[in-house]
Structure formats: C-alpha cells, structure tokens
Coordinates of C-alpha atoms in Angstrom, one line a residue:
M1 CA 113.3 32.9 99.3
V2 CA 112.3 35.7 101.6
S3 CA 109.2 34.8 103.7
C4 CA 106.2 37.1 104.1
Q5 CA 107.2 37.8 107.8
D6 CA 110.6 39.0 106.6
R7 CA 109.2 41.3 104.4
Q8 CA 106.8 42.6 106.8
D9 CA 109.7 42.8 109.5
R10 CA 111.6 44.8 107.0
C11 CA 108.6 47.2 106.1
S12 CA 108.1 47.7 109.7
I13 CA 111.7 48.5 110.3
S14 CA 111.8 50.9 107.5
A15 CA 108.6 52.4 108.4
V16 CA 110.0 53.1 112.0
T17 CA 113.1 54.4 110.5
T18 CA 111.3 57.0 108.3
Y19 CA 109.0 58.0 111.0
G20 CA 112.1 58.5 113.2
R21 CA 114.1 60.4 110.8
R22 CA 110.8 62.7 110.2
L23 CA 110.5 63.3 113.9
F24 CA 114.3 64.0 114.3
D25 CA 113.9 66.4 111.3
A26 CA 111.0 68.0 112.8
L27 CA 112.8 68.5 116.3
W28 CA 115.8 69.7 114.7
A29 CA 113.8 72.2 112.7
L30 CA 112.1 73.3 115.9
V31 CA 115.2 73.7 117.9
F32 CA 116.9 75.8 115.0
A33 CA 113.7 78.0 114.8
V34 CA 113.8 78.5 118.4
W35 CA 117.6 79.3 118.4
R36 CA 117.0 81.8 115.6
W37 CA 114.3 83.5 117.5
F38 CA 116.3 84.0 120.5
L39 CA 119.1 85.7 118.7
P40 CA 119.3 89.2 118.7
P41 CA 118.9 91.2 115.3
I42 CA 122.3 91.7 114.1
A43 CA 123.4 95.2 114.0
S44 CA 127.1 94.3 113.1
P45 CA 128.9 91.0 112.1
D46 CA 130.8 91.1 115.7
Q47 CA 127.5 91.7 117.5
G48 CA 126.0 88.7 115.7
D49 CA 129.0 86.5 116.5
V50 CA 128.9 87.5 120.3
G51 CA 125.2 86.8 120.4
T52 CA 125.5 83.4 118.8
R53 CA 128.4 82.4 121.3
V54 CA 126.2 83.8 124.3
L55 CA 123.2 81.8 123.3
A56 CA 125.7 78.7 122.9
F57 CA 127.0 79.0 126.3
C58 CA 123.6 79.7 127.8
L59 CA 122.4 76.3 126.4
G60 CA 125.3 74.7 127.9
M61 CA 124.4 76.1 131.3
C62 CA 120.7 75.0 130.8
V63 CA 122.2 71.6 130.5
W64 CA 124.9 71.7 133.5
V65 CA 122.6 73.3 136.0
P66 CA 119.7 70.7 136.1
T67 CA 122.0 67.8 135.7
S68 CA 123.9 69.1 138.7
A69 CA 120.8 69.8 140.7
V70 CA 119.7 66.1 140.2
A71 CA 123.1 64.8 141.1
Y72 CA 123.3 66.9 144.5
H73 CA 119.8 65.9 145.2
N74 CA 120.7 62.1 144.7
L75 CA 123.8 62.9 146.9
G76 CA 121.6 64.4 149.9
V77 CA 123.0 67.9 149.6
P78 CA 119.6 70.2 149.8
P79 CA 121.7 73.5 150.0
A80 CA 123.4 72.8 146.7
V81 CA 120.1 71.9 145.1
D82 CA 118.7 75.3 146.4
V83 CA 121.6 77.3 144.9
L84 CA 121.3 75.6 141.6
L85 CA 117.4 76.1 141.7
V86 CA 118.0 79.9 142.1
A87 CA 120.5 79.7 139.3
A88 CA 118.1 77.8 137.1
S89 CA 115.5 80.5 137.5
L90 CA 117.9 83.3 136.7
L91 CA 119.3 81.4 133.8
A92 CA 115.6 81.0 132.2
A93 CA 115.5 84.7 131.9
M94 CA 119.0 85.1 130.1
P95 CA 117.8 84.2 126.4
F96 CA 114.7 86.6 126.6
L97 CA 117.1 89.3 128.0
L98 CA 119.5 88.6 125.1
R99 CA 116.7 88.6 122.5
Y100 CA 114.9 91.9 123.6
S101 CA 117.8 93.8 124.8
Q102 CA 120.0 93.3 121.8
R103 CA 123.2 93.8 123.7
P104 CA 124.9 90.5 123.8
V105 CA 128.2 91.6 125.3
L106 CA 126.2 92.8 128.4
C107 CA 124.3 89.6 128.4
G108 CA 127.5 87.6 128.0
N109 CA 129.0 89.4 131.3
L110 CA 125.6 88.8 133.1
L111 CA 125.9 85.1 132.2
M112 CA 129.4 84.9 133.3
T113 CA 128.3 86.5 136.6
L114 CA 125.5 84.1 137.0
A115 CA 127.8 81.1 136.3
L116 CA 130.7 82.4 138.7
G117 CA 128.1 83.1 141.5
T118 CA 126.6 79.5 141.1
F119 CA 130.2 77.8 141.4
T120 CA 131.0 79.8 144.3
G121 CA 127.6 79.3 146.0
V122 CA 128.0 75.4 145.4
A123 CA 131.5 75.5 146.5
L124 CA 130.6 77.1 149.8
V125 CA 127.9 74.6 150.8
T126 CA 129.8 71.4 149.6
G127 CA 133.3 71.9 151.4
G128 CA 134.7 75.1 150.3
P129 CA 138.0 74.7 148.4
A130 CA 137.9 70.9 148.5
A131 CA 134.3 71.0 146.9
P132 CA 133.9 68.9 143.8
V133 CA 133.0 72.1 141.9
A134 CA 136.4 73.8 142.8
P135 CA 138.0 72.9 139.3
W136 CA 135.4 74.9 137.5
F137 CA 136.9 78.2 138.7
A138 CA 139.7 77.6 136.3
A139 CA 137.2 77.3 133.5
V140 CA 135.7 80.8 134.0
P141 CA 138.7 82.6 132.2
I142 CA 138.5 79.9 129.4
I143 CA 134.8 80.3 129.0
A144 CA 134.8 84.1 129.0
V145 CA 137.5 84.1 126.1
F146 CA 135.2 81.9 124.1
V147 CA 132.1 83.7 124.9
I148 CA 132.8 87.4 124.9
G149 CA 136.5 87.7 123.6
A150 CA 140.0 87.8 125.0
R151 CA 139.8 91.3 126.4
W152 CA 137.1 90.3 128.7
G153 CA 138.9 87.0 129.5
I154 CA 141.6 88.9 131.3
V155 CA 138.8 90.7 133.4
W156 CA 137.1 87.3 134.3
T157 CA 140.4 85.6 135.0
L158 CA 140.9 88.3 138.0
L159 CA 137.3 87.9 139.0
A160 CA 137.8 84.0 139.1
L161 CA 140.8 84.4 141.3
L162 CA 139.0 86.9 143.6
A163 CA 136.2 84.3 143.7
A164 CA 138.5 81.4 144.5
S165 CA 140.3 83.5 147.2
A166 CA 136.8 84.3 148.8
V167 CA 136.2 80.6 149.0
F168 CA 139.4 79.9 150.8
L169 CA 138.9 82.9 153.1
A170 CA 135.5 81.7 154.1
D171 CA 137.0 78.3 154.7
D172 CA 139.4 79.9 157.0
M173 CA 136.7 81.7 158.7
G174 CA 134.5 78.8 159.1
L175 CA 131.8 80.2 156.9
S176 CA 131.8 77.5 154.5
S177 CA 130.0 74.2 155.1
P178 CA 131.9 71.2 155.7
A179 CA 132.2 68.5 153.0
P180 CA 129.1 66.3 153.3
F181 CA 131.1 63.2 151.7
T182 CA 133.6 60.9 153.1
A183 CA 137.3 61.5 151.9
S184 CA 137.2 58.7 149.4
R185 CA 133.9 59.7 148.0
L186 CA 135.1 63.2 147.8
R187 CA 138.0 62.2 145.7
V188 CA 135.7 60.4 143.3
L189 CA 133.5 63.4 143.1
Q190 CA 136.5 65.6 142.5
F191 CA 137.8 63.5 139.8
A192 CA 134.3 63.3 138.3
G193 CA 133.8 67.1 138.6
L194 CA 137.1 67.5 136.6
V195 CA 135.9 65.2 133.9
R196 CA 132.7 66.9 133.5
L197 CA 134.7 70.3 133.2
V198 CA 137.0 68.9 130.5
L199 CA 134.0 67.4 128.8
F200 CA 131.9 70.8 129.1
V201 CA 134.8 72.9 127.7
A202 CA 135.4 70.4 124.8
V203 CA 131.8 70.3 124.0
L204 CA 131.7 74.3 124.0
T205 CA 134.9 74.5 121.8
L206 CA 133.3 72.0 119.6
L207 CA 130.1 74.0 119.4
F208 CA 131.8 77.2 119.2
K209 CA 133.9 75.7 116.3
T210 CA 130.9 74.4 114.5
I211 CA 129.4 77.9 114.7
E212 CA 132.5 79.4 113.4
L213 CA 132.6 77.1 110.3
R214 CA 129.1 77.8 109.5
Q215 CA 129.6 81.4 109.8
R216 CA 132.7 81.3 107.4
A217 CA 130.6 79.4 105.1
A218 CA 128.0 81.9 105.3
L219 CA 130.6 84.5 105.0
K220 CA 132.0 82.8 101.9
A221 CA 128.4 82.3 100.2
A222 CA 127.9 86.1 100.8
M223 CA 131.2 86.8 99.3
L224 CA 130.5 84.8 96.3
A225 CA 127.0 86.4 95.9
A226 CA 128.7 89.8 96.2
Q227 CA 131.0 89.0 93.5
A228 CA 128.4 87.4 91.3
A229 CA 126.4 90.7 92.0
D230 CA 129.5 92.8 90.9
R231 CA 130.1 90.9 87.9
A232 CA 126.4 91.2 86.7
K233 CA 126.6 94.8 87.5
S234 CA 129.7 95.1 85.5
E235 CA 128.0 93.3 82.6
F236 CA 124.9 95.3 82.9
L237 CA 126.7 98.5 82.7
A238 CA 128.8 97.2 79.7
N239 CA 125.5 96.1 78.1
M240 CA 123.8 99.3 79.0
S241 CA 126.7 101.3 77.7
H242 CA 126.5 99.3 74.4
E243 CA 122.6 99.8 74.2
I244 CA 122.9 103.5 74.8
R245 CA 126.0 104.2 72.7
T246 CA 125.1 102.2 69.6
P247 CA 121.9 104.4 68.8
L248 CA 123.8 107.6 70.0
A249 CA 126.4 106.7 67.3
A250 CA 123.6 106.6 64.5
I251 CA 121.8 109.7 65.9
L252 CA 125.1 111.8 66.0
G253 CA 126.5 110.5 62.9
Y254 CA 123.4 111.3 61.0
T255 CA 122.8 114.7 62.5
E256 CA 126.5 115.4 61.6
L257 CA 126.0 114.3 58.0
L258 CA 122.8 116.6 58.0
R259 CA 124.7 119.6 59.4
E260 CA 127.6 119.2 57.0
G261 CA 125.2 119.0 54.0
N262 CA 123.2 122.0 55.1
G263 CA 124.0 124.7 52.3
N264 CA 126.1 122.3 50.6
P265 CA 124.0 121.1 47.3
D266 CA 126.3 118.6 46.4
E267 CA 126.3 117.0 49.8
M268 CA 122.6 117.4 50.3
A269 CA 122.2 115.3 47.0
R270 CA 124.1 112.4 48.4
I271 CA 122.1 112.3 51.7
N272 CA 118.6 110.7 51.7
H273 CA 116.9 113.1 54.2
S274 CA 114.2 110.8 54.7
D275 CA 116.1 107.8 55.7
A276 CA 118.3 110.0 57.9
L277 CA 115.4 111.5 59.9
E278 CA 113.8 108.1 60.2
T279 CA 117.1 106.6 61.7
V280 CA 117.4 109.4 64.0
H281 CA 113.8 109.0 65.2
R282 CA 113.9 105.3 65.6
N283 CA 117.3 105.3 67.5
G284 CA 115.8 108.0 69.7
E285 CA 112.8 105.8 70.5
H286 CA 114.9 102.9 71.3
L287 CA 116.9 104.9 73.8
L288 CA 113.6 105.8 75.4
Q289 CA 112.6 102.3 75.5
V290 CA 115.8 101.2 77.3
I291 CA 115.1 104.2 80.0
N292 CA 111.6 103.0 80.2
D293 CA 112.5 99.4 80.9
I294 CA 114.9 100.6 83.7
L295 CA 112.1 102.8 85.3
D296 CA 109.3 100.0 84.9
L297 CA 111.5 97.6 86.9
S298 CA 112.2 100.1 89.6
K299 CA 108.6 100.8 89.9
I300 CA 107.8 97.2 90.2
E301 CA 110.6 96.8 92.9
A302 CA 109.1 99.7 94.7
G303 CA 105.6 98.5 94.4
R304 CA 104.4 101.5 92.5
L305 CA 103.4 100.2 89.3
N306 CA 99.6 100.2 88.9
V307 CA 97.5 97.5 87.5
E308 CA 94.3 98.6 85.8
I309 CA 91.8 96.0 85.3
G310 CA 89.4 96.1 82.4
F311 CA 87.7 94.1 79.5
A312 CA 89.9 93.7 76.4
S313 CA 89.9 91.6 73.3
P314 CA 92.7 88.9 73.3
R315 CA 92.3 88.7 69.5
Q316 CA 93.0 92.5 69.2
I317 CA 95.8 92.3 71.8
V318 CA 97.5 89.6 69.6
A319 CA 96.9 91.5 66.4
D320 CA 98.4 94.6 68.1
V321 CA 101.6 92.7 69.0
T322 CA 102.0 90.9 65.6
G323 CA 101.4 94.1 63.8
L324 CA 103.9 95.7 65.9
F325 CA 106.8 93.3 64.8
G326 CA 105.6 92.5 61.4
A327 CA 108.0 94.6 59.5
R328 CA 110.9 93.5 61.6
A329 CA 110.1 89.8 61.0
A330 CA 109.7 90.5 57.3
E331 CA 113.1 92.2 57.2
K332 CA 114.7 88.8 58.4
N333 CA 112.4 86.7 56.1
L334 CA 110.6 85.2 59.0
Q335 CA 107.0 84.0 59.2
L336 CA 105.2 85.8 62.2
E337 CA 101.9 83.8 62.6
S338 CA 99.0 83.9 65.2
R339 CA 96.4 81.2 65.9
F340 CA 93.3 81.4 68.2
D341 CA 91.1 78.6 69.8
A342 CA 87.6 78.6 68.6
E343 CA 86.3 78.9 72.0
L344 CA 88.4 82.0 72.9
P345 CA 86.0 84.6 74.5
D346 CA 85.3 87.9 72.7
E347 CA 86.7 89.9 75.6
I348 CA 88.4 89.0 79.0
E349 CA 88.7 90.8 82.1
T350 CA 92.6 91.8 82.6
D351 CA 95.0 94.7 82.1
P352 CA 95.5 95.0 78.6
T353 CA 98.2 97.4 78.8
R354 CA 100.6 95.1 80.9
L355 CA 99.4 92.0 78.9
R356 CA 100.3 93.7 75.7
Q357 CA 103.7 94.7 77.2
V358 CA 104.5 91.2 78.1
L359 CA 103.6 89.6 75.1
A360 CA 105.3 92.4 73.0
N361 CA 108.6 91.7 74.9
I362 CA 108.4 88.1 74.4
V363 CA 107.5 88.2 70.5
G364 CA 110.2 90.8 70.2
N365 CA 112.9 88.7 71.9
A366 CA 111.7 85.5 69.7
V367 CA 112.2 87.7 66.4
K368 CA 115.5 89.1 67.6
F369 CA 117.0 85.5 68.4
T370 CA 115.5 83.8 65.4
E371 CA 117.6 83.9 62.3
R372 CA 115.3 81.6 60.1
G373 CA 112.0 79.8 60.3
T374 CA 108.9 81.0 62.2
V375 CA 107.5 82.7 65.2
H376 CA 104.0 81.7 66.4
L377 CA 101.7 83.5 68.9
D378 CA 98.9 81.2 70.0
A379 CA 96.2 82.0 72.1
K380 CA 94.4 79.2 74.0
W381 CA 91.2 79.0 76.2
K382 CA 90.9 76.5 79.2
G383 CA 87.4 76.9 80.6
P384 CA 83.8 77.1 79.5
P385 CA 83.0 79.6 76.8
T386 CA 80.8 81.9 78.9
G387 CA 82.5 81.5 82.3
P388 CA 85.8 82.1 84.3
G389 CA 88.8 80.2 83.2
R390 CA 92.3 80.4 82.2
I391 CA 93.9 81.9 78.9
E392 CA 97.2 80.8 77.7
F393 CA 99.4 82.8 75.2
A394 CA 102.4 80.5 73.8
V395 CA 105.1 82.1 71.9
R396 CA 107.1 79.5 69.7
D397 CA 110.2 80.2 67.7
S398 CA 112.8 78.3 65.8
G399 CA 115.9 80.4 67.1
I400 CA 119.0 79.8 68.9
G401 CA 117.4 77.9 72.1
M402 CA 118.9 77.6 75.5
T403 CA 120.4 75.3 77.7
Q404 CA 119.1 74.4 81.4
E405 CA 121.8 76.4 82.9
E406 CA 121.0 79.5 80.9
L407 CA 117.2 79.0 81.7
S408 CA 118.0 79.2 85.4
R409 CA 119.1 82.7 85.2
L410 CA 116.7 83.8 82.5
F411 CA 114.3 85.9 84.7
Q412 CA 117.1 87.7 86.6
P413 CA 117.3 91.4 86.2
F414 CA 120.3 92.8 84.2
S415 CA 121.4 89.3 82.9
Q416 CA 120.9 87.3 79.7
A417 CA 120.9 83.7 79.2
D418 CA 124.6 84.0 77.9
G419 CA 127.0 86.9 78.0
S420 CA 127.5 86.4 74.6
T421 CA 124.0 87.2 73.7
S422 CA 124.1 90.7 74.3
R423 CA 127.3 91.2 72.1
R424 CA 125.5 89.7 69.2
Y425 CA 122.0 90.5 69.5
G426 CA 121.9 93.3 71.9
G427 CA 119.5 94.2 74.8
T428 CA 119.7 95.1 78.3
G429 CA 118.7 91.8 80.2
L430 CA 115.7 93.7 81.6
G431 CA 112.8 92.6 79.5
L432 CA 112.1 89.1 80.7
A433 CA 112.6 90.1 84.3
I434 CA 109.9 92.8 83.8
C435 CA 107.7 90.4 81.9
R436 CA 107.8 87.9 84.9
R437 CA 107.0 90.5 87.4
L438 CA 104.1 92.2 85.3
T439 CA 102.7 88.8 84.7
E440 CA 102.6 88.0 88.5
M441 CA 101.0 91.5 89.2
I442 CA 98.0 90.2 87.0
G443 CA 97.6 87.1 88.6
G444 CA 99.4 84.9 86.0
T445 CA 102.4 82.8 85.4
I446 CA 105.2 82.6 82.8
E447 CA 107.0 79.5 81.9
V448 CA 109.7 78.5 79.3
T449 CA 110.9 75.5 77.7
S450 CA 113.6 75.5 75.4
E451 CA 116.3 73.3 73.5
P452 CA 119.5 74.6 72.0
G453 CA 119.4 75.0 68.3
K454 CA 115.9 74.0 68.2
G455 CA 114.1 77.2 69.6
S456 CA 112.0 78.3 72.7
C457 CA 108.5 78.4 73.9
F458 CA 107.2 80.8 76.3
T459 CA 103.8 80.4 77.9
V460 CA 101.8 83.0 79.8
S461 CA 99.0 81.7 81.7
L462 CA 96.4 84.2 83.1
P463 CA 93.4 83.5 85.3
V464 CA 90.2 85.2 83.9
A465 CA 87.6 86.1 86.4
R466 CA 85.1 87.3 83.8
V467 CA 84.4 87.3 80.2
R468 CA 82.2 89.4 77.8
S469 CA 80.2 88.2 74.8
S470 CA 80.2 89.7 71.4
D471 CA 77.0 91.6 72.0
D472 CA 78.4 93.1 75.3
A473 CA 81.5 93.7 73.7
S474 CA 80.1 95.3 70.7
T475 CA 78.0 97.8 73.0
G476 CA 81.2 98.7 74.9
T477 CA 83.2 99.3 71.7
A478 CA 80.6 101.4 70.2
N479 CA 80.5 103.3 73.4
S480 CA 84.3 103.6 73.4
H481 CA 84.5 104.8 69.7
A482 CA 81.8 107.3 70.2
S483 CA 83.8 108.6 73.4
R484 CA 86.9 108.6 71.2
E485 CA 85.2 110.5 68.5
R486 CA 83.8 113.1 70.9
T487 CA 87.4 113.6 72.1
I488 CA 88.8 113.8 68.8
S489 CA 86.3 116.2 67.5
H490 CA 86.7 118.2 70.9
R491 CA 90.4 118.5 70.5
A492 CA 89.8 119.6 66.7
E493 CA 88.1 122.7 68.2
D494 CA 90.8 123.5 70.7
V495 CA 93.6 123.0 68.3
S496 CA 94.8 126.6 68.7
L497 CA 96.3 128.4 71.8
S498 CA 95.8 131.8 70.1
G499 CA 96.0 134.5 72.5
C500 CA 97.3 132.3 75.3
R501 CA 100.4 133.8 77.2
I502 CA 102.7 131.2 78.5
L503 CA 105.9 131.6 80.7
L504 CA 108.4 128.9 80.1
A505 CA 110.9 128.4 82.7
E506 CA 113.6 126.3 81.3
D507 CA 117.6 126.5 81.6
S508 CA 118.3 124.2 78.5
T509 CA 118.8 126.4 75.5
D510 CA 118.0 123.6 73.0
N511 CA 114.8 122.8 75.0
Q512 CA 113.8 126.3 75.1
R513 CA 114.0 126.6 71.3
M514 CA 112.2 123.5 70.8
I515 CA 109.2 124.0 73.0
H516 CA 109.2 127.8 72.2
Y517 CA 108.6 126.9 68.6
L518 CA 105.9 124.4 69.3
L519 CA 104.0 126.7 71.2
Q520 CA 104.3 129.7 68.8
R521 CA 103.2 127.3 66.0
V522 CA 99.9 126.9 67.6
G523 CA 99.4 130.6 68.3
A524 CA 100.7 130.9 71.7
E525 CA 102.7 133.9 72.9
V526 CA 105.8 132.6 75.0
A527 CA 108.0 134.4 77.3
V528 CA 111.2 132.6 78.6
A529 CA 113.0 132.5 81.9
D530 CA 116.4 130.6 82.3
N531 CA 116.2 130.0 85.8
G532 CA 113.7 129.7 88.7
Q533 CA 114.3 133.0 90.2
A534 CA 113.9 134.8 87.2
A535 CA 110.5 132.9 86.6
V536 CA 109.2 133.9 90.0
D537 CA 110.3 137.7 89.4
L538 CA 108.8 137.7 85.7
A539 CA 105.5 136.0 86.7
L540 CA 104.8 138.2 89.8
R541 CA 105.8 141.4 87.9
E542 CA 103.3 140.5 85.0
L543 CA 100.6 139.7 87.6
R544 CA 101.0 143.0 89.3
Q545 CA 100.7 144.7 85.8
G546 CA 97.4 143.1 85.3
S547 CA 98.7 141.0 82.4
A548 CA 99.3 137.5 84.1
F549 CA 100.5 134.5 82.1
D550 CA 97.8 132.0 81.5
L551 CA 100.1 129.2 82.3
I552 CA 103.8 128.5 83.5
L553 CA 105.6 125.6 82.2
M554 CA 108.2 125.0 85.0
D555 CA 111.2 122.9 84.5
M556 CA 112.1 121.2 87.9
Q557 CA 115.9 121.2 87.7
M558 CA 117.2 124.8 87.0
P559 CA 120.1 126.9 88.4
I560 CA 119.6 129.6 91.3
L561 CA 116.2 128.4 92.2
D562 CA 114.9 124.9 91.1
G563 CA 111.3 124.3 89.9
Y564 CA 110.2 122.9 93.3
E565 CA 111.1 126.0 95.2
A566 CA 110.0 128.4 92.4
T567 CA 106.6 126.9 92.4
S568 CA 106.3 126.7 96.3
R569 CA 107.3 130.4 96.5
L570 CA 104.8 131.3 94.0
R571 CA 102.0 129.5 95.8
A572 CA 103.0 130.9 99.3
V573 CA 102.3 134.5 97.9
G574 CA 98.7 133.3 96.5
Y575 CA 99.6 132.8 92.9
Q576 CA 96.7 130.7 91.8
Y577 CA 97.2 130.6 87.8
P578 CA 98.2 127.0 86.5
I579 CA 101.7 125.8 86.9
L580 CA 102.5 122.5 84.7
A581 CA 105.6 120.8 85.7
L582 CA 108.3 119.7 83.1
T583 CA 110.6 117.1 84.3
A584 CA 112.9 114.4 83.0
H585 CA 112.1 112.3 86.2
A586 CA 109.6 109.6 85.3
L587 CA 109.0 107.9 88.7
S588 CA 105.8 108.5 90.7
T589 CA 107.5 109.7 93.6
E590 CA 109.0 112.6 91.7
H591 CA 105.7 113.5 90.3
D592 CA 104.3 113.2 93.7
K593 CA 107.1 115.7 94.8
C594 CA 106.0 118.2 92.0
R595 CA 102.4 118.3 92.9
A596 CA 103.4 118.6 96.6
A597 CA 105.3 121.6 95.7
G598 CA 102.1 123.2 94.0
C599 CA 102.4 122.3 90.4
D600 CA 98.8 121.2 88.7
E601 CA 100.1 118.8 86.2
V602 CA 103.2 116.9 85.3
C603 CA 104.5 116.4 81.9
T604 CA 107.8 114.2 81.3
K605 CA 110.6 114.8 79.0
P606 CA 111.1 113.8 76.2
I607 CA 107.6 115.6 75.5
E608 CA 104.8 113.6 73.9
R609 CA 103.3 116.4 71.9
A610 CA 99.7 115.2 72.1
A611 CA 99.8 114.7 75.7
F612 CA 101.8 118.0 76.1
F613 CA 99.1 120.1 74.4
D614 CA 96.3 118.4 75.9
A615 CA 97.5 119.2 79.6
I616 CA 97.9 122.8 78.5
R617 CA 94.5 123.1 76.9
R618 CA 92.9 121.2 79.9
R619 CA 94.5 123.5 82.5
V620 CA 93.7 126.9 80.5
R621 CA 90.2 125.8 79.9
H622 CA 90.0 124.8 83.6
R623 CA 91.1 128.2 84.6
D624 CA 88.6 129.7 82.3
N625 CA 85.7 127.7 83.3
E626 CA 86.7 128.4 87.0
G627 CA 86.7 132.1 86.5
V628 CA 89.9 132.4 88.5
V629 CA 90.8 135.8 89.5
A630 CA 94.2 134.8 90.9
G631 CA 96.6 137.0 93.1
S632 CA 95.3 140.5 92.2
P633 CA 98.0 143.3 92.4
S634 CA 96.4 144.1 95.8
T635 CA 96.8 140.8 97.2
I636 CA 100.4 140.0 95.8
R637 CA 103.2 142.5 96.8

C-alpha cells in the first residue's frame, strides 16, 4: 500500500513539476515575444530571413561577450575585460538598431565589424598571434556566410585576413601586449578557445538550421493556405457562375419564347404569359439577391455596413420571416412553424432590418436543405419580463444535417458545408458568413448543432438592453401608422410629374427606353443624351435659352465624358439645378464619389420604382420650395 507520506511527496513533486513547466512556458513565451518585437517588419522574404539570422548571431554574441569578460576577469587580464565591456555596450544597441533601421543587411555588417574588432582588440592585449582568441579569426568568414550570405562571406574573408595580418604586424612592431600566461596555460587556453569556437559555430549552425526549418514549415503552411484559397476561389467562381447562369437561362429562355410568339397567334396561345413574366421577374430578383449578398459581405469587410438600432416586435419579425418562406415550404410539403415564449417582450431594442436578414437567411437555408418534415422558428426570452435580458431565436429543421468537419468551415465566405451541396441545392456560400458578421455587429452570437441525416439547429442569441411594453409599443405603432398614412397620402397628391422637364443622360439604349417610358407615363417631358459631353452641352444650351431642365438624371458610366466629370463641369460653371446620379455601383464609397462630384442624390440600378420617383419628387419639390434661380444666362457662358 502507498502511505500518506508517499502520496504527499508525489503530490509535491507533481506540483513542482507543474509550476516548473508553467514557469518555463512563460519564460519561453516572453523570450519569443521579445524576439518577435526586435525583428524588423518584413519588406520581403529575403529581408525577413536576413533579419532573423542577424538577430540570432547578435544573441550568440550576447552570450559570448559576457562569459569571455568573466573568464578574463578571473584570469586577471583587465585590458581584455575593458575591450569586452566596450563591445558589450555597443552590442546592446544592435537589436534596437535592427528594429528601427529596418535594414538587416547593414546591421549584419555592423555586427560583423563589431565582432572582428572585438577579436582583434582581445588578441592585441592577450599575446597577439599566440592569443587564445586567435582561432576566432577563421570563424569570421563562416559566420558572415551564415548571417548575411555567401556574397558578403567573400568580403569578410578578406577583412579577416587583413585583421589577422594586422595582429602579426603589430606583434612584429612590438605594439601588442605579451601573453599574460605561462606557456602551458596558454596552450590550454588556446585549446579551450578552439573548442569554444567549434561549439559556437555548431550552436549557430543548429540555430540557423532550426530557423530555416521553421521558415520552411511556415512557407509550406502559407503555400497550403494559398492553394486552399485558390481552390475556394475556383469553387466560388463555379458556384457563382451556376447561380448567375441558371436564372439567366430561364430569363433568356422565356423572353425568347415571348419574342417568338409575338405576332403569332398559335404560338401565343401555347405560352402562359402570366407564368412566363412571373418566372422572368422571380429569376431577376434571384440575380439581384446574389449581387446584394456579395456587396453586403464587401461592406462588412470594409466596415461600412451601418447598424440602426430601434424598437421592433420580435413576433412581427418572426411572422415576416415565416410569411416570406411559407409558399416555398408549402411547395415542398414542409411544415413551417413558429413558437414564442409567454414572457417574450412586446418590443425589443435591436436592428430589425439586420435581424430579419439573419433569420431569413437561416430559415431559407433550412427550407432549402429539408426534403421532408418540419422547420421550426422559436423565440425564447432569457431575463425579466420588463428588464434587460437576452433573446434567442432557434431554427430547427429535419434536413440533411452536417458532420463536424462540415461545421468547421460552415461560416467561411464563399464555401459551403460540402462541395456537392451547391451542385444539388444551389447557393453561393455567402449567406451564413454574412449572418455571422451581422449577428456580431448587433452584439449577438450564432451557434449551430447538427447531425448527419437528422437535421440542424441554428441559435441566434442577442443581448437586449431595453424592452418596451404593449402600451408604449401601441403608442409608437400608432404614431408610425399615422406617419405612414401621411406619407402615403402625400405621395398620392404628388403622383404626377406633369410639366416637369427632365434630361436623361444614359448611354444604354435599353435603359434609355425603359426610363423614358416610366417618366413619360407620369407626365414628365424627357430629353435624352447618350454621353456626358452631350448632356453638358444640352443642359447649358437650354439654361441659356431660359428653359432649364427641372432635373438631370446622370448615368455615371458613359463614353466621351463620364457622369462624374460631366457633373463636376456643370457645377464648376454655376449650374445649380438638381442632378440625380444613376449608377450600378451599390457600395457607399461610390455613392460618396457621386455626391463629391456634385450630385444631389444617388439611385442605384436596377431601379426601384418607388424610391426612384420619390427621389425625383423630393428634389423637384425642394428646388421649387427654395425658389432657386440657378445659373441665369448672364452668369453661365
């Protein structure tokens, strides 16, 4: 049996071993952190390699110089100690010089100069050619090759020969100090110096070899990562091509059928126009969603996606999401159900748009990857009924499920759980990556559990700082409804653009015809220019004649003169009438560029009709209210 004393001894040994290991790990981490700090920023792989080798040799010198100083002090040779102390003071500055100069080759040559000068100085005060440090002259070329490369090794070979010759010459001229040792002790010291030289070179070689192996490992890891990224890019391009070409096939196919049937009664009778138009519209919206997903991810990566916090009803958000996918679930004979905790607040403070986008993406995936069974969207409340807490949305499905390996790459952009998934179910692999980023932006987390063949469960958990009761919510809702009714009635009064003269600057013939038709249908008088220069000339000519356009719709990508330059030129000569930018760029940076050129507002393509007409009415009304007399003929030439 093991006695209590034995157990205590073993526990003590184990504790000491554990503490010793922790201390060693902490010291190693500290040394590694200091090492990484002293290395200069890598401008190129070669420069980073030279910097690492210079720092390693500097570390070796930091060991050799103090130990040699202690040894010569014990041997009673003060001049050698003085030389080594001077060398130590200069050596202490080398890592900082390497860090801040960011010129490792220069620092390597300075370090070699310091080493050779130290060897020479010690040799001169300890016996000249017979000094114990004399064998170290032979190590200078070897160290130079290791530290700064073979090309510099040749230079330092010549310099080492010159230094050794200078030591012999100084000895012949009687300038060197006699050896302060007996002959027998000198031989022992020379042998010890030779052994130290061999050990020093061996340690440096081992250190450089270790560094080289680590660099090769890092290079291999980087190469594998680059190959993985290249494969992910290829898979993404293939998936994106599929996601774009598939709806395009339907759009082009149905439009071709409609075009062939135009004027052919027999062919027209066989085509269901309603279904054909619905198919074209649905696939066009799918294409727009693919582009929006890419733009959302790019905005998130650039930190330009805004979060707008406000009060919203979680029940209404869930109802919106389930209503969005109800028809699709019914087509697959799936049950799409939602459940709520009884304690769920009436309204919570969050970003409803981003939360709805996250839940819609997750529920859409659940419906897409579930062949039979149910999809549940549950909302749970964790906290007091009237105070801050957390809300959890759990989306459970009985779909295909995922393995742990598939889960590990689930939230990576441009990737799906399995490469065959995109071939069978479609998708770009962007949705869940966007969901995680959006959830984190509004302060929440998203987790997933899954089992192959049994389904998955996605849980979105959000902190809620404030909630609102039903009385406050009803008041806010009533105000919102009143505001909406005022907006609707206000737009009903302004539905016509009769009498409004608009210049449309657009180089695409198809867009010209469509926008021209939309504007004429609401009573506007439209003139068309197919390039920026023509738009500038026409706008200024009409202004000089006293019949200026009420608004210019300026496409930003046109030949001869693009929309940016055309707008800038108009503003430069004092043109003050509204200019509304039309652009297919949806990034905020491009919108800022449009406004910087002088545009009053920006509308993106494809045109959202309600927002498009609202922007036109707002700008025309704003000009009328301001009473702008913009650029009279006397001011614009």
